[in-house]
Coordinates of C-alpha atoms (C1' of nucleotides) in Angstrom, one line a residue:
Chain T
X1 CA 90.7 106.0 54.3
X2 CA 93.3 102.8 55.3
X3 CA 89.9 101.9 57.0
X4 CA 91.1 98.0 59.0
X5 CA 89.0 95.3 58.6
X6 CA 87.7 93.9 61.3
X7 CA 90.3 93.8 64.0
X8 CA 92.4 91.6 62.1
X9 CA 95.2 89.7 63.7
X10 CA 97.3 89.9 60.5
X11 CA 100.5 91.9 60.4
X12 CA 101.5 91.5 57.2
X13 CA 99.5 94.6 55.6
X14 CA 100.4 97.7 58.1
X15 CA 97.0 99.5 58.8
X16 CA 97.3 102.5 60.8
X17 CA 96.0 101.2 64.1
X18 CA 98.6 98.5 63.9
X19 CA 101.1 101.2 63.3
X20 CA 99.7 103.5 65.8
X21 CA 99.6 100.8 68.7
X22 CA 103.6 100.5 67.8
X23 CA 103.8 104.0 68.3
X24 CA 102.3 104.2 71.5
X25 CA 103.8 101.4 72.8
X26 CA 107.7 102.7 72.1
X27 CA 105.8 105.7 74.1
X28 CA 105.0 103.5 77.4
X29 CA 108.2 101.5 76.6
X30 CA 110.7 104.0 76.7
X31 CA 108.8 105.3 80.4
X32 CA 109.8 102.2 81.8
X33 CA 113.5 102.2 80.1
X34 CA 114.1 104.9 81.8
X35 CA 112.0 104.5 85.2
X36 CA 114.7 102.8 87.2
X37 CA 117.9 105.3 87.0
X38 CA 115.6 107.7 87.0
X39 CA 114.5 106.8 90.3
X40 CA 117.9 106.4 91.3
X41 CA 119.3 109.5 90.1
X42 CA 116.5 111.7 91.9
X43 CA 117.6 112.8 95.4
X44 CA 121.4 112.9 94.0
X45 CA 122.7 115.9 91.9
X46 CA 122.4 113.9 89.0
X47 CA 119.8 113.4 86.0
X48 CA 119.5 111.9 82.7
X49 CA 121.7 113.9 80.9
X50 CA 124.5 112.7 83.7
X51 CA 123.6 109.1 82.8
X52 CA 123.9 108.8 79.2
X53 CA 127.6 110.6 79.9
X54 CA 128.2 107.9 82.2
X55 CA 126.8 105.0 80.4
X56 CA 129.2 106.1 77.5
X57 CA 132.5 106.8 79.0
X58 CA 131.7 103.7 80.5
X59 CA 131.6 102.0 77.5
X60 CA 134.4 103.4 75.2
X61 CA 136.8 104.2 77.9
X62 CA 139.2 107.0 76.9
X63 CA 136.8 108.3 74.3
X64 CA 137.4 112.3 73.2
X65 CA 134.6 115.0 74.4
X66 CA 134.4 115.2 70.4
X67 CA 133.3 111.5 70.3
X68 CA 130.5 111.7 73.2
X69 CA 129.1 115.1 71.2
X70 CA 128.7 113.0 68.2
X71 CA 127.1 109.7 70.0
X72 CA 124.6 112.0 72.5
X73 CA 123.8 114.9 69.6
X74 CA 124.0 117.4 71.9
X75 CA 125.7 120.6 72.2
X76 CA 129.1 121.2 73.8
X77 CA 128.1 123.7 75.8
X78 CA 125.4 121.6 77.0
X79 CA 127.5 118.5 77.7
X80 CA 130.3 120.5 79.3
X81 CA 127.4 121.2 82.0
X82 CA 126.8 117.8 82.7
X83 CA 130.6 117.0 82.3
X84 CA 131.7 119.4 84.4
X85 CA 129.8 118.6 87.6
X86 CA 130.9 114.5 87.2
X87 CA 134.7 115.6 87.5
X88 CA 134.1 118.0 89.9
X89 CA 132.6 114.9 91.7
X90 CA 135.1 112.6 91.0
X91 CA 133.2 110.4 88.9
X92 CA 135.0 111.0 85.9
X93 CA 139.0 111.7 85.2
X94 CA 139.8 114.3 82.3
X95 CA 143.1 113.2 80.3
X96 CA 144.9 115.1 78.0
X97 CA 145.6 113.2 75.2
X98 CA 149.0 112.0 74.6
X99 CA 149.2 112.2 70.6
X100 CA 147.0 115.2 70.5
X101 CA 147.2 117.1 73.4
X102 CA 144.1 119.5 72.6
X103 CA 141.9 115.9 73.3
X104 CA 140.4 115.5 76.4
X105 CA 140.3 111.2 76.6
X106 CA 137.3 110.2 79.0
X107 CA 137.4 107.7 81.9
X108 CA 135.1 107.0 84.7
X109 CA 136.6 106.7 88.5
X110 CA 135.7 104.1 90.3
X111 CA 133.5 106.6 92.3
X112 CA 132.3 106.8 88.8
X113 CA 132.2 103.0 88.1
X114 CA 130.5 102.4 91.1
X115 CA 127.2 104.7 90.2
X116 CA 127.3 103.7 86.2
X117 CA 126.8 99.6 87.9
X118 CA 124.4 100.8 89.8
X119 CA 122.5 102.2 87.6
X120 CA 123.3 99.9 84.9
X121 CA 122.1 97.3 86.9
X122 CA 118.6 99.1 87.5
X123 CA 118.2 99.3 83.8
X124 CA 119.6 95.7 82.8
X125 CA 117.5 94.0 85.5
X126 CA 114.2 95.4 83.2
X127 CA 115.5 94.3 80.3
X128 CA 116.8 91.3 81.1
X129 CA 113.2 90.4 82.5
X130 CA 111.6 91.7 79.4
X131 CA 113.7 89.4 77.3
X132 CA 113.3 87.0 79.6
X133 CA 109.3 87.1 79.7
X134 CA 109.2 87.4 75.7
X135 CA 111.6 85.3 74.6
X136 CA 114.6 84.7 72.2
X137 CA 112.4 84.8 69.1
X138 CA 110.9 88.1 70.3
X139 CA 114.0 89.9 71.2
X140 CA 115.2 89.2 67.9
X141 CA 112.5 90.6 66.3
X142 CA 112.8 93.7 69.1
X143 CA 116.5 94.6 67.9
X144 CA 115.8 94.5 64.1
X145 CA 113.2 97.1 64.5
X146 CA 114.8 99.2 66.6
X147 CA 117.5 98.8 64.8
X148 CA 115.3 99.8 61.2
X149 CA 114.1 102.5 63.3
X150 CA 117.6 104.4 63.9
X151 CA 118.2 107.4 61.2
X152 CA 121.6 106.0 59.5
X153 CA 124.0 108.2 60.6
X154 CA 122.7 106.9 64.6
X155 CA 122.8 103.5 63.1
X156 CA 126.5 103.4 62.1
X157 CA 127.1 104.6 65.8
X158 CA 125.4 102.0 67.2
X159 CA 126.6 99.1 65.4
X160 CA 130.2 100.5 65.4
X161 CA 129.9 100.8 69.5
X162 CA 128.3 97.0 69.1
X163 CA 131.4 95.4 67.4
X164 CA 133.7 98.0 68.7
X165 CA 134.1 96.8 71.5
X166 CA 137.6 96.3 73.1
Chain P
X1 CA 131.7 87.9 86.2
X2 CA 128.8 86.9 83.3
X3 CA 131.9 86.8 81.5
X4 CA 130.7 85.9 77.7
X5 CA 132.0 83.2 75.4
X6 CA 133.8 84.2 72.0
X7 CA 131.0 86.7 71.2
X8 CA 128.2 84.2 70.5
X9 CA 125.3 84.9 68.8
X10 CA 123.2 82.9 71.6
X11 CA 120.2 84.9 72.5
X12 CA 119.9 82.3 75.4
X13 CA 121.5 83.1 77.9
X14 CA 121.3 86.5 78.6
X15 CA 125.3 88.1 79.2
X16 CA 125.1 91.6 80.2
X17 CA 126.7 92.7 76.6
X18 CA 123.6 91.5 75.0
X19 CA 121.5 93.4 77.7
X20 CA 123.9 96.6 77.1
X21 CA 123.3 96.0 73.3
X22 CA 119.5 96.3 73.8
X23 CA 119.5 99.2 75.9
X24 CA 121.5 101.3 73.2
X25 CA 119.3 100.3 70.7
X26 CA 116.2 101.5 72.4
X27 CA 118.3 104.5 73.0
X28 CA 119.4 105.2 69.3
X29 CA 115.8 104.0 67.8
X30 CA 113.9 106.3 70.2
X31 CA 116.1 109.1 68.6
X32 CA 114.7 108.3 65.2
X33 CA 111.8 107.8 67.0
X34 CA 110.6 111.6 67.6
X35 CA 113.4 113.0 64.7
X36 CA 110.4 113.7 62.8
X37 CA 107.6 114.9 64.8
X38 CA 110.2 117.0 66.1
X39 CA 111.8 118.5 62.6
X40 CA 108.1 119.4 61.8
X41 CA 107.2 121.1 65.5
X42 CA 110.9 123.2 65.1
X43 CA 109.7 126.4 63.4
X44 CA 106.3 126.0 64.9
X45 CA 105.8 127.6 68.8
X46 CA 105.3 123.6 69.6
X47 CA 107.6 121.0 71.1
X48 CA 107.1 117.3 72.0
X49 CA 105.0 118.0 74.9
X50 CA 102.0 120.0 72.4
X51 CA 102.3 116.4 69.7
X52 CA 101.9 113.8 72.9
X53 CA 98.7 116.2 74.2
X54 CA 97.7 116.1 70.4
X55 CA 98.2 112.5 70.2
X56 CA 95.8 111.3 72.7
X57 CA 93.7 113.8 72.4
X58 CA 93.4 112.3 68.9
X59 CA 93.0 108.7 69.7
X60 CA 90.6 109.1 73.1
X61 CA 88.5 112.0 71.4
X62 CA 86.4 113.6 74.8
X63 CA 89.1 112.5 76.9
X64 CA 89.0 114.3 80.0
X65 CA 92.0 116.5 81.4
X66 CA 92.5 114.2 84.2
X67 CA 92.5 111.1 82.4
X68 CA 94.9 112.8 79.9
X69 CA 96.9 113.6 82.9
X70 CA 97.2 110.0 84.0
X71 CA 98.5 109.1 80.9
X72 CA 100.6 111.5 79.9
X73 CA 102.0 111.5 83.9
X74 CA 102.8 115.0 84.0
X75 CA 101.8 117.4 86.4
X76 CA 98.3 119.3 85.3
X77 CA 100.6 123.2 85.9
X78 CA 102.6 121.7 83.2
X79 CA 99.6 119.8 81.2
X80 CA 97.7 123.1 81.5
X81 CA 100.0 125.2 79.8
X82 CA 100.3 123.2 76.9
X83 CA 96.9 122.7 76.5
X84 CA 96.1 126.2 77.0
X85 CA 98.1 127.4 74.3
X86 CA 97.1 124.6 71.7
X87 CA 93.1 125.6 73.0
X88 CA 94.0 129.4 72.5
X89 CA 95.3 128.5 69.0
X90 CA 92.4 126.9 68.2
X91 CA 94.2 123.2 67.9
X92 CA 91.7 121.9 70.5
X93 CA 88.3 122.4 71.4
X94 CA 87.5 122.2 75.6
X95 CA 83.8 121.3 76.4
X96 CA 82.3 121.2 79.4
X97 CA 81.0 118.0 80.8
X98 CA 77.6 116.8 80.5
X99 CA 76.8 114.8 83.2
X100 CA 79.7 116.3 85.5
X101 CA 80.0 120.0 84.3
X102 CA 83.3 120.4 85.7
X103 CA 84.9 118.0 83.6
X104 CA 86.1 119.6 80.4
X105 CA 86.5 116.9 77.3
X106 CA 89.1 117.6 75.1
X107 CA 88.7 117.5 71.1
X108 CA 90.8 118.3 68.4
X109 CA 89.4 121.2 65.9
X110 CA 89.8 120.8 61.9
X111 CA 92.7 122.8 62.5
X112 CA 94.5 120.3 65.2
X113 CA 93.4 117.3 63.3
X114 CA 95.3 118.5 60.2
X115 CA 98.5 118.8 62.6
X116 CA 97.2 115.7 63.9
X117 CA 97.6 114.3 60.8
X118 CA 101.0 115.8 59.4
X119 CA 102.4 114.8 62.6
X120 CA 101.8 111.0 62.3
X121 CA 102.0 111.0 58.7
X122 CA 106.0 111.1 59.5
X123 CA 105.6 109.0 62.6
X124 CA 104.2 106.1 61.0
X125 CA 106.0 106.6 57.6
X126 CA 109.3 105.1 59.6
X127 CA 107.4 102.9 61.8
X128 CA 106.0 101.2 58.3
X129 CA 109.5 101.5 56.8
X130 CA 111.0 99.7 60.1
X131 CA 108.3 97.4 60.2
X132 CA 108.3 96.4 56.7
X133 CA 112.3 96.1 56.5
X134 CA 112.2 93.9 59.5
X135 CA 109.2 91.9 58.7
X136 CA 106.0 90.3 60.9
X137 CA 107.7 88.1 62.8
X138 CA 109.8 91.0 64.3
X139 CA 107.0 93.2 64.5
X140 CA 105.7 90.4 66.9
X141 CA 108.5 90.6 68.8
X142 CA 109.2 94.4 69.2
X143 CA 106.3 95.0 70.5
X144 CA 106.1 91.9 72.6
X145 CA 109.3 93.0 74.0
X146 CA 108.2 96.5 74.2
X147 CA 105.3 95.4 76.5
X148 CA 107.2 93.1 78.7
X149 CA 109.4 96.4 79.5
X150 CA 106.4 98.8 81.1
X151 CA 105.3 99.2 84.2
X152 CA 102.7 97.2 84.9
X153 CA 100.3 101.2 85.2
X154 CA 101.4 102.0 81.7
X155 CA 101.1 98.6 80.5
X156 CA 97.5 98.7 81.7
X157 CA 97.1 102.6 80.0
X158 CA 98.7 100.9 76.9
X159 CA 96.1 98.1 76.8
X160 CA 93.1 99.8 77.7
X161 CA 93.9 102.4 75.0
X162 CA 94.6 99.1 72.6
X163 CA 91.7 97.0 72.8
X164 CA 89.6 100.3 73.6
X165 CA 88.6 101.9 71.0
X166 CA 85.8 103.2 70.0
Chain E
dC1 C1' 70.7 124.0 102.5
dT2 C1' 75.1 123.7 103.9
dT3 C1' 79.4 121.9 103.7
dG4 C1' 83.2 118.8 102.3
dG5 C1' 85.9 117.5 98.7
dA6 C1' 86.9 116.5 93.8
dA7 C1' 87.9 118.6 89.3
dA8 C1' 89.8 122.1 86.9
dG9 C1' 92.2 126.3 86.2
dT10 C1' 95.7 129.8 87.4
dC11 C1' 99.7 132.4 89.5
dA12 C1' 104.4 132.3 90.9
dA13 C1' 108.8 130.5 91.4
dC14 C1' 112.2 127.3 90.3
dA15 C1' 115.3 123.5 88.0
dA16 C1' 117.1 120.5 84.4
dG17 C1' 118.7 120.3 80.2
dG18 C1' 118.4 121.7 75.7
dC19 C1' 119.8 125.8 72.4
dT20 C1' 122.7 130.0 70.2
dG21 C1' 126.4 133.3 70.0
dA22 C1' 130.7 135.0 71.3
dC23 C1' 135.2 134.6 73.0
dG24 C1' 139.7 132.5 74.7
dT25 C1' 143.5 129.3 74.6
dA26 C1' 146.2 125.7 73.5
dA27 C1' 147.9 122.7 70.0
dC28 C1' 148.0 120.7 65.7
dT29 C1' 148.4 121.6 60.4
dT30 C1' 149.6 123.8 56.4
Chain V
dA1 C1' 152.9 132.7 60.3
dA2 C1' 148.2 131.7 59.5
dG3 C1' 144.5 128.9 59.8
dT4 C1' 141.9 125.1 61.9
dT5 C1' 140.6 122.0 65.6
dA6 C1' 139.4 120.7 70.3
dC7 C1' 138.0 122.2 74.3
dG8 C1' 136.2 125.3 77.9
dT9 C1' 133.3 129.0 79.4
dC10 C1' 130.3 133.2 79.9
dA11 C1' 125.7 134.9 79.0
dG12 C1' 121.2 134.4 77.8
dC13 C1' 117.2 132.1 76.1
dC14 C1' 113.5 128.2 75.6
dT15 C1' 110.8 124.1 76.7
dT16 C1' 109.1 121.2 79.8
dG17 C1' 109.1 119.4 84.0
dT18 C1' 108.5 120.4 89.3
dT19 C1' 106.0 122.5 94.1
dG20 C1' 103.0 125.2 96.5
dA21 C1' 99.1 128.1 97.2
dC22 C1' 94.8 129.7 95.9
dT23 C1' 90.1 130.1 93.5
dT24 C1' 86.0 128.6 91.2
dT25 C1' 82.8 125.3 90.1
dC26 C1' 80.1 121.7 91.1
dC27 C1' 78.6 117.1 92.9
dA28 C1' 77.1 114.6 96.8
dA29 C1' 76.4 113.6 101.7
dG30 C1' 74.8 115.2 105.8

DNA sequence: CTTGGAAAGTCAACAAGGCTGACGTAACTT
DNA sequence: AAGTTACGTCAGCCTTGTTGACTTTCCAAG
């Protein structure tokens, strides 16, 4: 059944191959995303998990441990791990909240800032030549399906971090 | 430095808040991404490792283990393990080579179609959704985008797998 | 025919990073 | 005073990745 025609150009009715070559290539895609501070990362203590926690504090300075739960779905347990080791390090600063001092507010070091550019830059450098080599139209077009792709609760998180912003 | 203007909505010039703002988004959307697959697998003894093997299996029918290997780009201890446990449960058939007998070609059985099947039923129910809420000319450009952003290795996987086939 | 090497499989050990459950403490709320 | 929230932590488990070492099978070159 949903047999295609004969490898039609068309994208306006969705056969499965068209929907499975979209699969496949958020598959390859996302190896690339994450390729660079990957690289980086191995040989150092650090891995993914340390990343995301850095690329976050990073970008909602002074954020709660609550907050970062929400935004990276893990566990506590799990990101106290990761969390842990990066003040241990230095990278990050623990602050007891001043209004509610049960809050922990987040902030990177600039031991900390220095790895999150670093890797940052790793991982804008691919995108930016992405965008560059598709074009404006394209990354237009590349935002509004990711962004239709998000579950809703994910989506209110990311557009609140995208206006949010200080 | 790259500091932007009063939050634009220029695509052209590319200010690292735009770049930051794509690399969330493939962040949040690769969530949704595998939210599915993965809701179905939980319960089952599988994880995300068994539906990728299942995947390609699926699409390359009497690919062998190497090749599968290659794209996958995993070890073959850690290939080997899942594929041993979807072959003991009957998921997937291993026959031996014809022309090189120690090539073993990999087939999905009735049994790992069907999860085949229930698997990228979900998959491609929010790809369509995204797709269709976005429209064709996004499409276009997501996956343009999404190409631009592999390695040129997986880009070639990605293509040969595209145009190839059967 | 023998031998070298590729392809595949297997065993063992380990690490990262998820998870659950239980427990403790401090601080805020009612 | 009691209950709830935020955080930290101990203990143990699972999945999925890794290395290294080793065997079996088999093709192909000498």
């Amino acid at each position: 059944m949903t047999e295609p025609g004969p490898g039609g150009e068309s994208l306006l009715f969705l056969t499965d191959e068209q929907l499975r070559k979209g699969i496949e290539a958020m598959f390859f895609a996302y190896r690339g995303f994450t390729a660079d501070p990957d690289r980086i990362l191995d040989g150092m203590d650090y891995g993914r998990a340390h990343h995301r926690a850095i690329h976050f504090i990073h970008r909602s300075p002074g954020t709660t441990v609550n907050n970062l739960l929400n935004i990276l779905g893990v566990t506590k347990q799990s990101l106290n791990r990761v969390l842990r080791t990066l003040i241990d390090d230095g990278l990050v600063e623990s602050r007891v909240g001043k209004q509610d001092k049960r809050e922990r507010h987040l902030h990177l070091t600039s031991k900390g800032l220095e790895l999150e550019r670093q890797l940052s830059d790793a991982q804008r450098a691919r995108m930016r030549a992405a965008y560059r080599a598709a074009g404006p139209q394209a990354v237009q077009g590349f935002r509004t399906v990711l962004e239709a792709m998000m579950d809703p609760e994910m989506k209110r998180q990311y557009q609140t971090l995208k206006e949010g912003g200080a």
